[in-house]
Short mmCIF file of C-alpha atoms and ligand atoms in Angstrom, two decimals:
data_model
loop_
_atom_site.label_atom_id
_atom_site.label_comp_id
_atom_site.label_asym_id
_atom_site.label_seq_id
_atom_site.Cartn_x
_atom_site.Cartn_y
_atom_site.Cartn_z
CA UNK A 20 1.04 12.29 -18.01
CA UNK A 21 1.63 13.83 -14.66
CA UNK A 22 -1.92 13.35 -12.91
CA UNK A 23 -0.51 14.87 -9.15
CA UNK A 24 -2.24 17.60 -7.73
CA UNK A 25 -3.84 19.59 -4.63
CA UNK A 26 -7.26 19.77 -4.48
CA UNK A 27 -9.74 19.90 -2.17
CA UNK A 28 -12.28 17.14 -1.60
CA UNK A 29 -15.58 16.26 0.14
CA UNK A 30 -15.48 13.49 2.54
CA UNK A 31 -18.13 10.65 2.08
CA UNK A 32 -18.01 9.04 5.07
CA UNK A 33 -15.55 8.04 7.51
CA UNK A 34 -15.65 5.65 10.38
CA UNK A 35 -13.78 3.21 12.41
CA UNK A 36 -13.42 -0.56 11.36
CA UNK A 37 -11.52 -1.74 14.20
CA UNK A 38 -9.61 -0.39 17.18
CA UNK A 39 -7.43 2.82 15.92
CA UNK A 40 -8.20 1.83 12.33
CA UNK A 41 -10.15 4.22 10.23
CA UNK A 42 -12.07 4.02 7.11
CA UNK A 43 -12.13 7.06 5.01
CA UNK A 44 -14.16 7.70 1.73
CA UNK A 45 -13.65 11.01 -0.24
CA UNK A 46 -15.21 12.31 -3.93
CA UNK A 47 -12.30 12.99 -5.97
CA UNK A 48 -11.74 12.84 -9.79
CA UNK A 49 -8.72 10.82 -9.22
CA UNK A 50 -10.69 7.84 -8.60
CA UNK A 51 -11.51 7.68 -12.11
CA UNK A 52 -7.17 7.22 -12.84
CA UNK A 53 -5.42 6.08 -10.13
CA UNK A 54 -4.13 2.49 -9.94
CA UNK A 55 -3.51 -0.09 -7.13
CA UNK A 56 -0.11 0.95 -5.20
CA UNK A 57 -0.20 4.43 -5.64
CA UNK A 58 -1.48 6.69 -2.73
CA UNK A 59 -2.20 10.81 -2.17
CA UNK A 60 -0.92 12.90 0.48
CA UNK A 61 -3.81 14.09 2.79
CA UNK A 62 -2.97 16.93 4.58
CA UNK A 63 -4.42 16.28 8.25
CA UNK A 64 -6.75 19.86 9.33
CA UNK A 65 -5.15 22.33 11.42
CA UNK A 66 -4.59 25.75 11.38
CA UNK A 67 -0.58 25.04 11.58
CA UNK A 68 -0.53 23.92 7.94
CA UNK A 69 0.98 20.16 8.98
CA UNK A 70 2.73 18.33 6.16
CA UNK A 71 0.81 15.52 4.04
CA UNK A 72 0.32 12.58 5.55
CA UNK A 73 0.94 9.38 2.67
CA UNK A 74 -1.84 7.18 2.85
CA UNK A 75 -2.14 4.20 0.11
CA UNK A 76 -5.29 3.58 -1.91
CA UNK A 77 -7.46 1.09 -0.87
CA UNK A 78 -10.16 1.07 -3.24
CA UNK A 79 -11.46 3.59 -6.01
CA UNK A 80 -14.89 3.73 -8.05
CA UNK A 81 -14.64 5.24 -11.30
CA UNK A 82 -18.02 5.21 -11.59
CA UNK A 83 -19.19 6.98 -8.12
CA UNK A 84 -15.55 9.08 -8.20
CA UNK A 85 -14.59 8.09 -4.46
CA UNK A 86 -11.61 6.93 -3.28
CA UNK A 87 -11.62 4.85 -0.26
CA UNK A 88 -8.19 4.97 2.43
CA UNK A 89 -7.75 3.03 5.16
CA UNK A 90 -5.49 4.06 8.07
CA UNK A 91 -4.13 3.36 11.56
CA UNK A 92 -3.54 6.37 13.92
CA UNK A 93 0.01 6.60 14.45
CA UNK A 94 0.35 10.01 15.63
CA UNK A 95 -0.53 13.63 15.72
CA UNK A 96 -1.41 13.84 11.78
CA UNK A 97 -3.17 10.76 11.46
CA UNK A 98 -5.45 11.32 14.64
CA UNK A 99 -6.75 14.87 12.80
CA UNK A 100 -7.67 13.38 9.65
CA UNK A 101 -9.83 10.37 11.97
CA UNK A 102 -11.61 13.53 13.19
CA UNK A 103 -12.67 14.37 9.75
CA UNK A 104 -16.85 14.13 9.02
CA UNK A 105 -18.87 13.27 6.32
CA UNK A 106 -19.54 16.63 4.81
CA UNK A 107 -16.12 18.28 5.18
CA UNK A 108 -13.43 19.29 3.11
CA UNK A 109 -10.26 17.19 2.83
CA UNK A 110 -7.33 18.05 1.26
CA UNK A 111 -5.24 15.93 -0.82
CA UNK A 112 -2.24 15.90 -3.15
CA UNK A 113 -3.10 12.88 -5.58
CA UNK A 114 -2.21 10.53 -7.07
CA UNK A 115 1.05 9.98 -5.88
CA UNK A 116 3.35 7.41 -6.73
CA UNK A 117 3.57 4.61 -9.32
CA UNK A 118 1.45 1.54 -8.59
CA UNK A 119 2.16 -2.29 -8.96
CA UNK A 120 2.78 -3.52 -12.52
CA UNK A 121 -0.47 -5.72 -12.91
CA UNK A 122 0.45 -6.88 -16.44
CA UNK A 123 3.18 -8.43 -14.74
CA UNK A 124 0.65 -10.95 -13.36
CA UNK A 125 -1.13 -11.64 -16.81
CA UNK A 126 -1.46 -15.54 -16.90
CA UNK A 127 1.24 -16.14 -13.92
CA UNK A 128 0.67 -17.92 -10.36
CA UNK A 129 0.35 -14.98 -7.89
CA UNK A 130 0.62 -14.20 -4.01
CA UNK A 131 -1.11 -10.97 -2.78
CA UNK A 132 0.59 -10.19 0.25
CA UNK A 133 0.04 -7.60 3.51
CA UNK A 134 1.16 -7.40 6.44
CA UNK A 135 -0.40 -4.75 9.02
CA UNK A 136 -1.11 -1.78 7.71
CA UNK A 137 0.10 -2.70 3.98
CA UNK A 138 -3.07 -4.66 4.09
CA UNK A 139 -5.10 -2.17 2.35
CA UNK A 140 -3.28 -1.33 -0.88
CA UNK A 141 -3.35 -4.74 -1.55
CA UNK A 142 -6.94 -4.93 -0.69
CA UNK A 143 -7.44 -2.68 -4.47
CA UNK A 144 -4.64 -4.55 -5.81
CA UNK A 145 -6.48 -8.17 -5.77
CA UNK A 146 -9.73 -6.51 -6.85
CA UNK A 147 -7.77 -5.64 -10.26
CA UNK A 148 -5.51 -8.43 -10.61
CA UNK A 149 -9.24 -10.48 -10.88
CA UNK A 150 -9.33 -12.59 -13.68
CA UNK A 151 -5.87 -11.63 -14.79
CA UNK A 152 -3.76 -14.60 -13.56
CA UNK A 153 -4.13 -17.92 -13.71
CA UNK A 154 -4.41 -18.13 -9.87
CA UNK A 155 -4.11 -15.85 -6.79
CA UNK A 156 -3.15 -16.65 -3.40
CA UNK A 157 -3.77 -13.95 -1.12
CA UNK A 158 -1.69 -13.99 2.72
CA UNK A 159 -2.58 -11.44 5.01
CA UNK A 160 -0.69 -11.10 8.54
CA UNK A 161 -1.82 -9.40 11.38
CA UNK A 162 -0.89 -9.61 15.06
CA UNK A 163 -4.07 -11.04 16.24
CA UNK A 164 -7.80 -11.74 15.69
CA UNK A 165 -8.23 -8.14 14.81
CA UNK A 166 -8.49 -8.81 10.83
CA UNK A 167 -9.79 -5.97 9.46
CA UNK A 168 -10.32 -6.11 5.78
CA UNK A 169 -9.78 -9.87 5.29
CA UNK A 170 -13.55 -10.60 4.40
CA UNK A 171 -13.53 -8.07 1.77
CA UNK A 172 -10.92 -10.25 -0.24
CA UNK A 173 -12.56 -13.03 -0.71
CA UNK A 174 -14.13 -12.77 -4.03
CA UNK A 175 -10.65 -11.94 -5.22
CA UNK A 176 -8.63 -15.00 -5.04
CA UNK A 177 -8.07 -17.75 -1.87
CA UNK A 178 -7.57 -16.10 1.79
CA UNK A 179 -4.96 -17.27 3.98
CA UNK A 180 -4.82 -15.24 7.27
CA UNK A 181 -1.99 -15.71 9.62
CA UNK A 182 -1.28 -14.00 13.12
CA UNK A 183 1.72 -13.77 14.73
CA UNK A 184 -0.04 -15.32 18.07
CA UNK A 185 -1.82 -17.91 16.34
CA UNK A 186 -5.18 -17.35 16.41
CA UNK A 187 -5.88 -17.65 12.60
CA UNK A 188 -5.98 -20.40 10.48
CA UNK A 189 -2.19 -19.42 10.35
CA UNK A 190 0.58 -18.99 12.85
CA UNK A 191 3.44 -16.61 12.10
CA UNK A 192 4.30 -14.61 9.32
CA UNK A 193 2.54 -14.54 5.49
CA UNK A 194 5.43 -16.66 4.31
CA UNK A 195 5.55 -19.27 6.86
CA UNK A 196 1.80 -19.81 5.76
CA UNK A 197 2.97 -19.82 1.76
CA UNK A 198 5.47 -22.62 2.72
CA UNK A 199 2.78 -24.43 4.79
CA UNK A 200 0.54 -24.51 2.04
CA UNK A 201 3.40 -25.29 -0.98
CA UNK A 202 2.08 -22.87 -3.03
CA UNK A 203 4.73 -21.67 -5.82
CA UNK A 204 3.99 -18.05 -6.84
CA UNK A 205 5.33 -16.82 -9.87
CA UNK A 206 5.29 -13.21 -8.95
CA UNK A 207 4.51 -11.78 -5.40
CA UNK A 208 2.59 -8.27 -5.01
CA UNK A 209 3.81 -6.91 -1.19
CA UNK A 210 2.96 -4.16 1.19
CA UNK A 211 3.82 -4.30 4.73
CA UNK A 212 6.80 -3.88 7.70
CA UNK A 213 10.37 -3.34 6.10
CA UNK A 214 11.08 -6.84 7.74
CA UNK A 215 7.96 -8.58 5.80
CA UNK A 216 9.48 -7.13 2.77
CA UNK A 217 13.13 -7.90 3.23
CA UNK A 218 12.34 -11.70 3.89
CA UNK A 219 10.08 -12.11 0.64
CA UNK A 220 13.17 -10.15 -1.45
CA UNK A 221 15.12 -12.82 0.15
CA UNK A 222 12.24 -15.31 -0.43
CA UNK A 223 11.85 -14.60 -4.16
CA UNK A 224 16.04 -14.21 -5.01
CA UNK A 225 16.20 -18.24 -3.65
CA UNK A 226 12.71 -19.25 -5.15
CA UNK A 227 13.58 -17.64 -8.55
CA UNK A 228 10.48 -15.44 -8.69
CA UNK A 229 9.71 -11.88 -8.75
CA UNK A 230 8.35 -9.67 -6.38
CA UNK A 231 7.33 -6.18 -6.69
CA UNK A 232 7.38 -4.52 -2.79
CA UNK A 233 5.85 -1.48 -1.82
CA UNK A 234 8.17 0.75 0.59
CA UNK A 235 6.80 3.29 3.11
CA UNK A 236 9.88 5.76 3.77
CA UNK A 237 8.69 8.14 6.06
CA UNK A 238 8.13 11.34 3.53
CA UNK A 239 7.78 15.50 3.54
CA UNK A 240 6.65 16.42 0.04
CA UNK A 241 5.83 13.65 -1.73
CA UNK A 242 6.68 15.07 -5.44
CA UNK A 243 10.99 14.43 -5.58
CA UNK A 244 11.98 18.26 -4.03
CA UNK A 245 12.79 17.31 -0.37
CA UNK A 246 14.85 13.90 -0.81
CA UNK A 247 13.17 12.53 2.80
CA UNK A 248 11.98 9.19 1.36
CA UNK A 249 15.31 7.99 -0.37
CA UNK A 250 15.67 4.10 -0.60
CA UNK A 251 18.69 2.42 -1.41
CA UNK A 252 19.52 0.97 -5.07
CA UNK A 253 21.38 -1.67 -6.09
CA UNK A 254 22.21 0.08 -9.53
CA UNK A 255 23.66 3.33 -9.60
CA UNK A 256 20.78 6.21 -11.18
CA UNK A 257 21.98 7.15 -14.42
CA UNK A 258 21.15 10.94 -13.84
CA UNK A 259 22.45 11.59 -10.50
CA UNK A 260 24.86 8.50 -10.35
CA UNK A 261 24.25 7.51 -6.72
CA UNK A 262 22.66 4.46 -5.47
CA UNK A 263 19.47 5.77 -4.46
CA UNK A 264 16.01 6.69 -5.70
CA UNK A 265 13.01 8.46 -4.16
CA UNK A 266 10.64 6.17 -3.17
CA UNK A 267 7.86 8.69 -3.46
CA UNK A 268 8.13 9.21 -7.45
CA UNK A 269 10.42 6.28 -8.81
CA UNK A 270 8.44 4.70 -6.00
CA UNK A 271 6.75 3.09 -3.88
CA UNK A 272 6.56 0.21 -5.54
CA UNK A 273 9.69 -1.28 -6.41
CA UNK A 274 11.08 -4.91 -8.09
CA UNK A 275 12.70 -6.20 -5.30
CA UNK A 276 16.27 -6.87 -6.79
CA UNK A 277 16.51 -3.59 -7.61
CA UNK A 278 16.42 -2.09 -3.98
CA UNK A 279 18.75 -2.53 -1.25
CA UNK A 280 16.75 -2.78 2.20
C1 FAD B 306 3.56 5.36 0.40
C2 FAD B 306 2.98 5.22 1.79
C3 FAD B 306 1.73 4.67 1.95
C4 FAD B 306 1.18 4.55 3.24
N1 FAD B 306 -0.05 3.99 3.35
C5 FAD B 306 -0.61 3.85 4.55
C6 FAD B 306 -1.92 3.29 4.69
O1 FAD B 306 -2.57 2.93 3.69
N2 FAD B 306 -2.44 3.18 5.94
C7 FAD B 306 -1.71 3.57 7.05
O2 FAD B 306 -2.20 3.43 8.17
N3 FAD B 306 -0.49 4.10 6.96
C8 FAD B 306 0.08 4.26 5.74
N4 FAD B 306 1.32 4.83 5.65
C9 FAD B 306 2.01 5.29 6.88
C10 FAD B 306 1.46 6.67 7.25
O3 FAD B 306 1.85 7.60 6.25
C11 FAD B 306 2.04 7.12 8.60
O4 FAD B 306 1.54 6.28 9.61
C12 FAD B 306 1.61 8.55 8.90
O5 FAD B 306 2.25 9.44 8.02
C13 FAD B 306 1.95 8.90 10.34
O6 FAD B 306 1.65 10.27 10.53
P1 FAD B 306 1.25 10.81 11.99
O7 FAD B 306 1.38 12.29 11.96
O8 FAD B 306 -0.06 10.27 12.43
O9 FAD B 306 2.33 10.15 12.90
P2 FAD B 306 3.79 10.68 13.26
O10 FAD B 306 3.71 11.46 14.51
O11 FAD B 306 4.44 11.30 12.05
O12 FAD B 306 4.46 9.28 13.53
C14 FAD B 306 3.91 8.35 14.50
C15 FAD B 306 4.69 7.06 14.46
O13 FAD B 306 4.58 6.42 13.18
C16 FAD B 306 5.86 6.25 12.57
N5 FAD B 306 5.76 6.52 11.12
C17 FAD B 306 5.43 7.70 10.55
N6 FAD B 306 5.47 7.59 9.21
C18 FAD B 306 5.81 6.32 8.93
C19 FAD B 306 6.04 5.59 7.73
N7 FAD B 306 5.93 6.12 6.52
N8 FAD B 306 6.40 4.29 7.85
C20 FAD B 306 6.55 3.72 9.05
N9 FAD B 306 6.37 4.37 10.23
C21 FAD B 306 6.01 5.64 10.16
C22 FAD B 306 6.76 7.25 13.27
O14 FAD B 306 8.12 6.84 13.24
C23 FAD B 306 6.19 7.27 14.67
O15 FAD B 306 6.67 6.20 15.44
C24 FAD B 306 1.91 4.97 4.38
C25 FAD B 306 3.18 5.54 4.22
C26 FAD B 306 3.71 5.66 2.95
C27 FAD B 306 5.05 6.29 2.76
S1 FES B 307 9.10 12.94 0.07
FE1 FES B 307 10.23 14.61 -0.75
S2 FES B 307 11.47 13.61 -2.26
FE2 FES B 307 10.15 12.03 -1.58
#
């Protein structure tokens, strides 16, 4: 069933968690469907009609129908939607995408892992993979001290938090704290900087387990018309017979061995 769609929603609340990082709650009946890796398009307000701006899921509550994103400001887009208030309108195009196989993770030794700003879409991703596996190792990298979100994981599985300058429990990347610890995943959940991602599809290819990465391509439309977000395949597509796929439908989460990046 094809849930994607514009609509317009009320925001909740938004405010900011940490320096240029934003925390934005909305009422919209996709929280009652969407699932961990998938993300809407949020179209920033302005009177010049902008293009959507792809922002993952971080959370969702069925039950109170919000859906919570969480955001750096990169640029133009990004800095309107920060301006948005409790009480106004947002507009979305949701959900987008296809989400992280959890069943993948049924009974298996698992690594959550995010790196930046792909910290947050794994942030919903451990909350659902609870009492799923048979354990859950969760690595999240940051530059710094600035570790926004990393409390909030805790009840989900055991925190590692590493920082490229060391002032963590960890120094370095999210791998160099899996090898410190010698823990063996048998299937890796990622979201973070292309070069995160290419050294845990290199990771996984010599450790013999899989990992399903989630890409961010920069995009336009975000429903397969425009062809901006194509990834490279290792597999030729059987309908178009090129080596590529569009990362924001077949996408963006992806089995590593079947992208080239
Ligand atoms: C599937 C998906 C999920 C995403 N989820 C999140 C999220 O949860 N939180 C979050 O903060 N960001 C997320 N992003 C990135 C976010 O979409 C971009 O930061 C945003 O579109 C930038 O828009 P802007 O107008 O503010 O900046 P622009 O002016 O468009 O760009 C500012 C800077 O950011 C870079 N940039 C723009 N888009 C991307 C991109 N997709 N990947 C890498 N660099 C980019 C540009 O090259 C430029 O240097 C996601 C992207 C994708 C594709
Ligand atoms: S963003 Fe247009 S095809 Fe993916």
């Amino acid at each position: 069933m094809d849930y994607r769609k514009k609509e317009t929603t009320v925001v909740v609340s938004q405010k900011e968690i940490s320096a240029g990082i934003f925390d934005l709650r909305v009422r919209t009946q996709a929280a009652a469907y969407c699932v961990p890796g998938q993300f809407a398009g949020i179209f920033p307000p302005s009177d010049s009609r902008m293009l959507m701006r792809p922002i993952s899921i971080c959370e969702a509550n069925a039950e109170s129908g919000e859906i919570r994103f969480v955001y750096r400001v990169a640029g133009e887009g990004t800095k309107l939607i920060s301006a948005l208030k409790e009480g106004d309108t947002a507009e979305l195009l949701s959900v987008l995408g296809n989400g992280f196989p959890l069943d993948a993770a049924e009974g298996k030794k698992v690594a959550v892992m995010g790196g930046g700003i792909g910290i947050p879409p794994m942030l919903y991703t451990a909350k659902k993979l609870a009492g799923k596996t048979a354990e859950t190792e969760i690595y999240l990298g940051y530059r710094n001290n600035d570790t926004f979100l990393a409390s909030e994981f805790t009840p989900y599985g055991t925190v590692n938090v590493v920082s490229e300058d060391g002032s963590t429990a960890y120094k370095g990347n999210v791998l160099d704290a899996l090898k410190e610890r010698g823990f063996k995943p048998e299937v890796i959940f990622a979201c973070g900087p292309m070069p995160m991602l290419r050294a845990i599809k290199r990771y996984a290819e010599e450790a013999g387990c899989i990992a399903y990465i989630s890409l961010e391509e920069r995009m336009a439309c975000g429903v397969g018309a425009c062809l901006g977000c194509v990834a490279k395949t290792v597999n030729k597509d059987e309908h178009s017979h090129v080596n590529n796929t569009r990362v924001c439908t077949e996408g963006p989460v992806f089995d590593s061995r079947e992208v080239e990046i």
